[in-house]
Every structure is written in C-alpha cells, then in structure tokens.
mmCIF file of C-alpha atoms and ligand atoms in Angstrom:
data_model
loop_
_atom_site.group_PDB
_atom_site.id
_atom_site.type_symbol
_atom_site.label_atom_id
_atom_site.label_comp_id
_atom_site.label_asym_id
_atom_site.label_seq_id
_atom_site.Cartn_x
_atom_site.Cartn_y
_atom_site.Cartn_z
ATOM 1 C CA MET A 23 86.089 72.598 84.462
ATOM 2 C CA GLY A 24 82.679 71.330 85.778
ATOM 3 C CA LEU A 25 79.466 71.978 84.018
ATOM 4 C CA LEU A 26 77.911 73.492 86.975
ATOM 5 C CA GLY A 27 78.548 76.880 87.952
ATOM 6 C CA LYS A 28 81.357 79.030 86.922
ATOM 7 C CA ARG A 29 85.293 78.121 87.464
ATOM 8 C CA LYS A 30 86.603 79.710 90.405
ATOM 9 C CA ASP A 31 90.210 80.206 89.600
ATOM 10 C CA ASN A 32 89.997 80.634 85.640
ATOM 11 C CA THR A 33 93.349 82.245 85.112
ATOM 12 C CA ALA A 34 93.452 82.044 81.314
ATOM 13 C CA GLY A 35 91.632 85.333 80.561
ATOM 14 C CA GLN A 36 92.309 89.091 80.983
ATOM 15 C CA VAL A 37 92.459 91.315 83.846
ATOM 16 C CA ASP A 38 89.363 93.354 84.199
ATOM 17 C CA ARG A 39 90.727 96.943 84.607
ATOM 18 C CA SER A 40 87.600 98.130 86.201
ATOM 19 C CA ARG A 41 87.543 95.766 88.955
ATOM 20 C CA LEU A 42 91.306 96.043 90.237
ATOM 21 C CA PRO A 43 92.373 95.619 93.893
ATOM 22 C CA ARG A 44 93.245 98.899 95.207
ATOM 23 C CA HIS A 45 95.981 97.306 97.377
ATOM 24 C CA ILE A 46 98.049 94.201 96.558
ATOM 25 C CA ALA A 47 100.389 92.538 99.195
ATOM 26 C CA ILE A 48 103.010 90.156 98.338
ATOM 27 C CA ILE A 49 105.138 87.705 100.484
ATOM 28 C CA MET A 50 108.352 87.577 98.446
ATOM 29 C CA ASP A 51 109.494 84.048 99.098
ATOM 30 C CA GLY A 52 111.554 81.554 97.244
ATOM 31 C CA ASN A 53 114.726 83.582 96.739
ATOM 32 C CA GLY A 54 117.013 80.943 98.718
ATOM 33 C CA ARG A 55 115.645 77.977 96.831
ATOM 34 C CA TRP A 56 115.801 79.651 93.446
ATOM 35 C CA ALA A 57 119.522 80.070 94.000
ATOM 36 C CA LYS A 58 120.032 76.728 95.238
ATOM 37 C CA GLN A 59 118.473 75.145 92.356
ATOM 38 C CA ARG A 60 121.289 76.830 90.102
ATOM 39 C CA GLY A 61 124.112 76.022 92.547
ATOM 40 C CA LEU A 62 124.370 79.685 93.346
ATOM 41 C CA PRO A 63 124.708 81.284 97.221
ATOM 42 C CA ARG A 64 121.083 82.220 98.407
ATOM 43 C CA THR A 65 122.185 85.871 98.320
ATOM 44 C CA ALA A 66 122.410 85.545 94.431
ATOM 45 C CA GLY A 67 118.603 84.734 94.882
ATOM 46 C CA HIS A 68 118.035 87.915 96.836
ATOM 47 C CA LYS A 69 119.599 90.040 94.142
ATOM 48 C CA VAL A 70 117.308 88.648 91.475
ATOM 49 C CA GLY A 71 114.395 89.000 93.910
ATOM 50 C CA ALA A 72 115.042 92.648 94.353
ATOM 51 C CA GLU A 73 114.758 93.094 90.530
ATOM 52 C CA THR A 74 111.628 91.241 90.640
ATOM 53 C CA PHE A 75 110.310 93.729 92.999
ATOM 54 C CA ARG A 76 111.107 96.561 90.621
ATOM 55 C CA ARG A 77 109.429 95.013 87.853
ATOM 56 C CA ILE A 78 106.248 93.875 89.985
ATOM 57 C CA ALA A 79 105.991 97.475 91.339
ATOM 58 C CA THR A 80 106.238 99.094 87.868
ATOM 59 C CA CYS A 81 103.603 96.689 86.830
ATOM 60 C CA CYS A 82 101.099 97.230 89.569
ATOM 61 C CA LYS A 83 101.734 101.110 88.922
ATOM 62 C CA ASN A 84 100.894 100.700 85.188
ATOM 63 C CA LEU A 85 97.796 98.645 86.042
ATOM 64 C CA GLY A 86 96.614 101.198 88.165
ATOM 65 C CA VAL A 87 96.727 99.461 91.497
ATOM 66 C CA GLU A 88 96.915 102.115 94.080
ATOM 67 C CA TYR A 89 99.213 100.166 96.716
ATOM 68 C CA LEU A 90 101.586 97.435 96.708
ATOM 69 C CA THR A 91 102.999 96.241 99.930
ATOM 70 C CA VAL A 92 106.111 93.784 100.012
ATOM 71 C CA TYR A 93 107.255 91.663 102.637
ATOM 72 C CA ALA A 94 111.126 92.214 102.495
ATOM 73 C CA PHE A 95 112.280 91.246 106.032
ATOM 74 C CA SER A 96 110.553 89.752 108.891
ATOM 75 C CA THR A 97 111.250 90.394 112.516
ATOM 76 C CA GLU A 98 111.989 86.417 112.503
ATOM 77 C CA ASN A 99 114.634 86.793 109.466
ATOM 78 C CA TRP A 100 117.105 87.966 112.109
ATOM 79 C CA LYS A 101 117.740 84.273 112.791
ATOM 80 C CA ARG A 102 119.432 83.786 109.400
ATOM 81 C CA PRO A 103 123.289 83.657 108.988
ATOM 82 C CA ALA A 104 124.759 87.140 109.489
ATOM 83 C CA GLU A 105 126.169 87.123 106.010
ATOM 84 C CA GLU A 106 122.845 86.682 104.414
ATOM 85 C CA VAL A 107 121.070 89.374 106.465
ATOM 86 C CA SER A 108 123.767 91.746 105.780
ATOM 87 C CA ALA A 109 123.287 91.056 102.089
ATOM 88 C CA ILE A 110 119.566 91.515 102.073
ATOM 89 C CA MET A 111 120.328 94.951 104.021
ATOM 90 C CA GLY A 112 122.760 95.843 101.371
ATOM 91 C CA LEU A 113 120.286 95.373 98.570
ATOM 92 C CA LEU A 114 117.535 97.464 100.507
ATOM 93 C CA LYS A 115 120.316 100.285 100.817
ATOM 94 C CA GLN A 116 120.906 100.043 97.039
ATOM 95 C CA TYR A 117 117.175 100.192 96.206
ATOM 96 C CA MET A 118 116.706 103.167 98.639
ATOM 97 C CA LEU A 119 119.576 105.076 97.044
ATOM 98 C CA GLU A 120 118.329 104.347 93.677
ATOM 99 C CA ALA A 121 114.576 105.507 94.832
ATOM 100 C CA ILE A 122 115.765 108.606 96.148
ATOM 101 C CA ASP A 123 117.014 109.536 92.454
ATOM 102 C CA THR A 124 113.928 108.123 90.703
ATOM 103 C CA MET A 125 110.808 108.173 92.686
ATOM 104 C CA GLU A 126 110.021 111.848 92.043
ATOM 105 C CA ARG A 127 110.543 111.144 88.208
ATOM 106 C CA ASP A 128 108.347 107.924 88.329
ATOM 107 C CA GLN A 129 105.784 109.463 90.814
ATOM 108 C CA ILE A 130 106.369 106.418 93.175
ATOM 109 C CA ARG A 131 105.744 107.115 96.892
ATOM 110 C CA LEU A 132 107.678 104.709 99.091
ATOM 111 C CA ARG A 133 107.032 103.795 102.737
ATOM 112 C CA PHE A 134 108.696 101.555 105.049
ATOM 113 C CA LEU A 135 106.497 99.517 107.425
ATOM 114 C CA GLY A 136 108.289 97.627 110.535
ATOM 115 C CA ASN A 137 110.250 98.459 113.642
ATOM 116 C CA LEU A 138 112.850 100.597 111.912
ATOM 117 C CA ASN A 139 114.630 101.530 115.097
ATOM 118 C CA ALA A 140 116.281 98.186 114.963
ATOM 119 C CA ILE A 141 117.885 98.746 111.530
ATOM 120 C CA ALA A 142 121.402 100.217 110.732
ATOM 121 C CA PRO A 143 121.319 104.210 111.308
ATOM 122 C CA GLU A 144 122.379 104.461 107.748
ATOM 123 C CA LEU A 145 119.177 102.947 106.667
ATOM 124 C CA GLN A 146 117.293 104.852 108.952
ATOM 125 C CA GLU A 147 118.457 108.053 107.310
ATOM 126 C CA LEU A 148 117.761 106.887 103.904
ATOM 127 C CA VAL A 149 114.177 105.985 105.050
ATOM 128 C CA GLU A 150 113.904 109.432 106.384
ATOM 129 C CA ARG A 151 114.909 110.845 103.008
ATOM 130 C CA THR A 152 112.370 108.566 101.096
ATOM 131 C CA ASN A 153 109.655 109.897 103.328
ATOM 132 C CA GLU A 154 110.297 113.481 102.670
ATOM 133 C CA ILE A 155 110.320 112.897 99.030
ATOM 134 C CA SER A 156 107.102 110.787 99.263
ATOM 135 C CA ASP A 157 105.490 113.864 101.029
ATOM 136 C CA HIS A 158 105.507 115.695 97.812
ATOM 137 C CA ILE A 159 104.208 112.816 95.789
ATOM 138 C CA ARG A 160 100.655 111.854 94.861
ATOM 139 C CA GLY A 161 99.834 108.596 93.222
ATOM 140 C CA PHE A 162 101.141 105.039 93.354
ATOM 141 C CA GLN A 163 102.408 103.939 96.779
ATOM 142 C CA ALA A 164 104.990 101.022 97.353
ATOM 143 C CA ASN A 165 105.205 99.753 100.966
ATOM 144 C CA VAL A 166 108.227 97.940 101.747
ATOM 145 C CA CYS A 167 107.762 95.816 105.005
ATOM 146 C CA LEU A 168 111.295 95.817 106.920
ATOM 147 C CA ASN A 169 111.818 94.204 110.177
ATOM 148 C CA TYR A 170 108.017 93.779 110.171
ATOM 149 C CA GLY A 171 106.158 91.356 112.133
ATOM 150 C CA GLY A 172 102.265 91.440 112.327
ATOM 151 C CA ARG A 173 102.406 90.538 116.162
ATOM 152 C CA ASP A 174 104.941 93.308 116.724
ATOM 153 C CA GLU A 175 102.818 95.591 114.903
ATOM 154 C CA ILE A 176 99.669 94.739 116.760
ATOM 155 C CA LEU A 177 101.472 94.840 120.175
ATOM 156 C CA ARG A 178 102.892 98.334 119.486
ATOM 157 C CA ALA A 179 99.634 99.734 118.177
ATOM 158 C CA ALA A 180 97.872 98.347 121.517
ATOM 159 C CA ARG A 181 100.493 99.985 123.787
ATOM 160 C CA ALA A 182 100.213 103.068 121.847
ATOM 161 C CA CYS A 183 96.318 103.247 122.115
ATOM 162 C CA ALA A 184 96.705 102.674 125.927
ATOM 163 C CA ALA A 185 99.385 105.110 126.446
ATOM 164 C CA ALA A 186 97.257 107.869 124.547
ATOM 165 C CA GLY A 187 94.368 106.823 126.753
ATOM 166 C CA GLU A 188 91.997 106.147 124.046
ATOM 167 C CA GLU A 189 89.115 103.874 123.887
ATOM 168 C CA LEU A 190 90.169 100.650 122.190
ATOM 169 C CA THR A 191 88.167 100.711 119.091
ATOM 170 C CA GLU A 192 89.083 99.318 115.567
ATOM 171 C CA GLU A 193 89.290 102.951 114.196
ATOM 172 C CA HIS A 194 91.662 104.114 117.091
ATOM 173 C CA PHE A 195 93.670 100.956 117.019
ATOM 174 C CA SER A 196 94.322 100.918 113.244
ATOM 175 C CA ALA A 197 95.533 104.835 113.502
ATOM 176 C CA HIS A 198 98.465 103.191 115.434
ATOM 177 C CA LEU A 199 99.619 100.483 113.088
ATOM 178 C CA TYR A 200 102.530 100.793 110.633
ATOM 179 C CA SER A 201 99.727 100.613 107.978
ATOM 180 C CA ALA A 202 97.844 103.766 109.322
ATOM 181 C CA GLY A 203 96.087 105.354 106.363
ATOM 182 C CA ILE A 204 96.495 102.577 103.983
ATOM 183 C CA PRO A 205 93.537 100.605 103.058
ATOM 184 C CA ASP A 206 93.606 96.734 103.893
ATOM 185 C CA PRO A 207 94.888 94.773 101.098
ATOM 186 C CA GLU A 208 91.938 93.091 98.948
ATOM 187 C CA LEU A 209 94.663 90.397 97.663
ATOM 188 C CA ILE A 210 97.723 88.937 99.333
ATOM 189 C CA ILE A 211 99.885 86.816 97.099
ATOM 190 C CA ARG A 212 102.542 84.233 98.305
ATOM 191 C CA PRO A 213 104.757 82.868 95.480
ATOM 192 C CA GLY A 214 107.381 80.242 96.650
ATOM 193 C CA GLY A 215 104.863 77.171 97.443
ATOM 194 C CA GLU A 216 104.340 77.729 101.125
ATOM 195 C CA GLN A 217 100.890 78.201 102.182
ATOM 196 C CA ARG A 218 101.215 80.289 105.370
ATOM 197 C CA ILE A 219 101.001 83.826 106.522
ATOM 198 C CA SER A 220 104.365 84.083 108.311
ATOM 199 C CA ASN A 221 103.440 86.923 110.740
ATOM 200 C CA PHE A 222 102.394 89.402 107.530
ATOM 201 C CA LEU A 223 99.589 91.712 108.053
ATOM 202 C CA LEU A 224 97.795 89.829 110.800
ATOM 203 C CA TRP A 225 95.245 92.436 111.396
ATOM 204 C CA GLN A 226 94.894 93.942 107.971
ATOM 205 C CA CYS A 227 94.368 90.440 106.297
ATOM 206 C CA ALA A 228 90.908 89.750 107.972
ATOM 207 C CA TYR A 229 89.067 89.770 104.719
ATOM 208 C CA SER A 230 91.839 89.683 102.234
ATOM 209 C CA GLU A 231 91.647 87.055 99.356
ATOM 210 C CA PHE A 232 94.743 84.710 99.395
ATOM 211 C CA TYR A 233 96.461 83.486 96.375
ATOM 212 C CA PHE A 234 99.304 81.082 96.512
ATOM 213 C CA CYS A 235 101.620 79.852 93.682
ATOM 214 C CA ASP A 236 104.758 77.677 93.230
ATOM 215 C CA THR A 237 106.641 80.102 91.259
ATOM 216 C CA LEU A 238 109.670 81.057 93.136
ATOM 217 C CA TRP A 239 109.948 84.943 93.642
ATOM 218 C CA PRO A 240 112.779 85.455 91.213
ATOM 219 C CA ASP A 241 110.795 83.708 88.412
ATOM 220 C CA PHE A 242 107.547 85.785 89.363
ATOM 221 C CA ASP A 243 106.571 87.922 86.363
ATOM 222 C CA GLU A 244 104.000 90.380 85.022
ATOM 223 C CA ARG A 245 101.841 87.306 83.742
ATOM 224 C CA ALA A 246 102.086 85.680 87.206
ATOM 225 C CA LEU A 247 100.680 88.825 88.604
ATOM 226 C CA GLU A 248 97.933 89.032 86.218
ATOM 227 C CA LYS A 249 96.872 85.515 86.701
ATOM 228 C CA ALA A 250 96.727 86.264 90.557
ATOM 229 C CA ILE A 251 94.473 89.386 89.839
ATOM 230 C CA ILE A 252 92.251 87.234 87.564
ATOM 231 C CA ALA A 253 92.078 84.657 90.341
ATOM 232 C CA TYR A 254 90.926 87.354 92.718
ATOM 233 C CA GLN A 255 88.635 88.730 90.406
ATOM 234 C CA GLY A 256 86.723 85.257 90.155
ATOM 235 C CA ARG A 257 86.266 85.204 93.875
ATOM 236 C CA ASP A 258 83.195 85.545 95.734
ATOM 237 C CA ARG A 259 83.783 88.044 98.444
ATOM 238 C CA ARG A 260 80.737 87.829 100.914
ATOM 239 C CA TYR A 261 82.339 89.449 104.342
ATOM 240 C CA GLY A 262 80.247 87.121 106.448
ATOM 241 C CA GLY A 263 76.959 87.760 104.637
ATOM 242 C CA VAL A 264 74.843 86.063 102.078
ATOM 243 C CA LYS A 265 74.121 86.964 98.598
HETATM 244 C C1 LIG B 5 112.398 85.431 100.910
HETATM 245 O O1 LIG B 5 112.858 84.252 100.051
HETATM 246 C C2 LIG B 5 113.302 86.698 101.211
HETATM 247 C C3 LIG B 5 113.318 86.855 102.547
HETATM 248 C C4 LIG B 5 112.776 86.165 103.523
HETATM 249 C C5 LIG B 5 114.250 87.826 103.037
HETATM 250 P P1 LIG B 5 113.689 83.231 101.166
HETATM 251 O O2 LIG B 5 115.068 83.711 101.470
HETATM 252 O O3 LIG B 5 112.740 82.906 102.401
HETATM 253 O O4 LIG B 5 113.697 82.167 100.082
HETATM 254 P P2 LIG B 5 113.605 80.412 100.560
HETATM 255 O O5 LIG B 5 112.024 80.497 101.031
HETATM 256 O O6 LIG B 5 114.485 80.213 101.480
HETATM 257 O O7 LIG B 5 113.575 79.834 99.197
HETATM 258 C C1 LIG B 6 108.307 85.493 104.976
HETATM 259 O O1 LIG B 6 109.236 84.473 104.341
HETATM 260 C C2 LIG B 6 109.281 86.536 105.035
HETATM 261 C C3 LIG B 6 109.469 87.288 103.932
HETATM 262 C C4 LIG B 6 109.262 86.950 102.654
HETATM 263 C C5 LIG B 6 110.299 88.504 104.168
HETATM 264 P P1 LIG B 6 110.107 83.271 105.098
HETATM 265 O O2 LIG B 6 110.981 82.509 104.291
HETATM 266 O O3 LIG B 6 110.901 84.100 106.250
HETATM 267 O O4 LIG B 6 108.855 82.575 105.924
HETATM 268 P P2 LIG B 6 108.845 81.131 106.501
HETATM 269 O O5 LIG B 6 110.194 80.690 107.255
HETATM 270 O O6 LIG B 6 109.020 80.179 105.248
HETATM 271 O O7 LIG B 6 107.673 80.876 107.195
HETATM 272 MG MG1 LIG B 7 111.297 81.857 102.572
#
C-alpha cells in the first residue's frame, strides 16, 4: 500500500477483540448464483446458505458480538417463483424447529423482524414459541429479517407513532421499528458481489460501516467474517464531525 498514511482495508491481520462491533448485520446474498455455478437448482443454494447462517451465527457468538441480524427474506422476494419461495419458507421452518430445541442450551436468543402477519400461520406459531424461549435467555441475539422491508418498517412505525398521538422524535419513532431496543448495526456486510442496500435497515444504517465482498453467501466462512471485522476496525468513524 501507499507510503503515506495507514492502509484502510488491511484485512491480513487479526480481529481486535477489544473493539468488536456490538451488532453485525448481513445481507445473505448469492445463494442462487452459487447453485447455478454448480448446475444445481437455486433451492440447493438456499439450503447451503442456511448452513452458512448457522456457522456464522455461532462464530459471532463465540467472538463476543452481541447481535447478528440477517436478511433472510425481503418484502420484494415474494416476486420469485412460488417453488423457490416455498423452499425458503421450508428452510426457515426447519431452522425454527431446530432452534426451539437448541436455543436454551446454546443461550441464543432468536427474534424475527418483519411483517409476520403475511407468513404462514404455522410459521407464525413457531415465531411465538421462539419468542417465549428467548424471553428467558440472556446473551447473544440473532435477528432474522423475514418478510422484511426497510420502507415497510418506516411506514409502519410512522403510522404507529401517529396512532399513539406521540410527538415524532427519533426516540419515539425508533421504539415502533421492528428493531426497537436493538442498537444500530455498526457493520453491514453484503457478500455476493452486489453493492446495494436492497431495502435493508434503511433507518438503522445511518452511520453503519458497509463491507462488500464477492464471495457468494454459501461460501462465506469464518475467515470471511473476520476479514469484514478487520476492515471495519480500520475505518475512521467521524459521524459528521472532525478529529
Ligand atoms: C439470497 O440469495 C437469498 C434470498 C434473497 C432469499 P439469492 O437467492 O438472492 O441469490 P442470487 O443473488 O440470485 O445469487
Ligand atoms: C436481498 O437480496 C434480500 C435478501 C438477501 C433476503 P436480493 O437478491 O433479493 O436483492 P436484489 O434483488 O439483488 O437487490
Ligand atoms: Mg440475490
């Protein structure tokens, strides 16, 4: 790198455990392309992608990150072929059933963010069960964005604020977001090569650091996560001020 100043994205080193982001958010993208590259149906990519989520959640927990939020299904993803949508919902159901059996043991709180009224009643019941279990757990929290859209979340919060007759302040407004009570993510990672937000955490990302990489989500591993955190740790966060 240059002789002057420090290298911004030096990802060769080690994660500094004393300066971890409290909250990491990930747009889990690239499942379909991963499958296509292998001549497999897109649903095969989602299946491996679900495994990647399990691994990365464990990795975040072990590192000492407090919150991991993943984008699993957007308000726009209903446009996909019915067969793909139902495969994704099936994987989510499988994950919820498994979580109900293991989250207490592993001390993982699980929350689902999004408009859950529009998902299958069977999944809604499982969400309720995971919520009940989460209420008794302290520690690491995984948030799964399901039928989530940043614009939907903002509109819904604005309506709720108005309905409650509250003054529209940042504090009142954020209390009506799906993410109420969760600190904003310091780091948002998008694997899969695209550099866009795709309606994810539009309110919460105001001062997030963004990290993009070409690795497709099913191939994203512990080292890829570490690289993203190392890049984050090299950033200069000014929040509009000067240093
Ligand atoms: C992300 O992978 C998973 C979901 C959106 C549910 P994609 O399915 O978008 O994979 P690509 O982007 O088509 O490769
Ligand atoms: C964003 O990925 C949504 C999720 C990862 C759940 P998409 O693949 O749906 O986003 P676009 O279409 O590339 O913007
Ligand atoms: Mg995609």
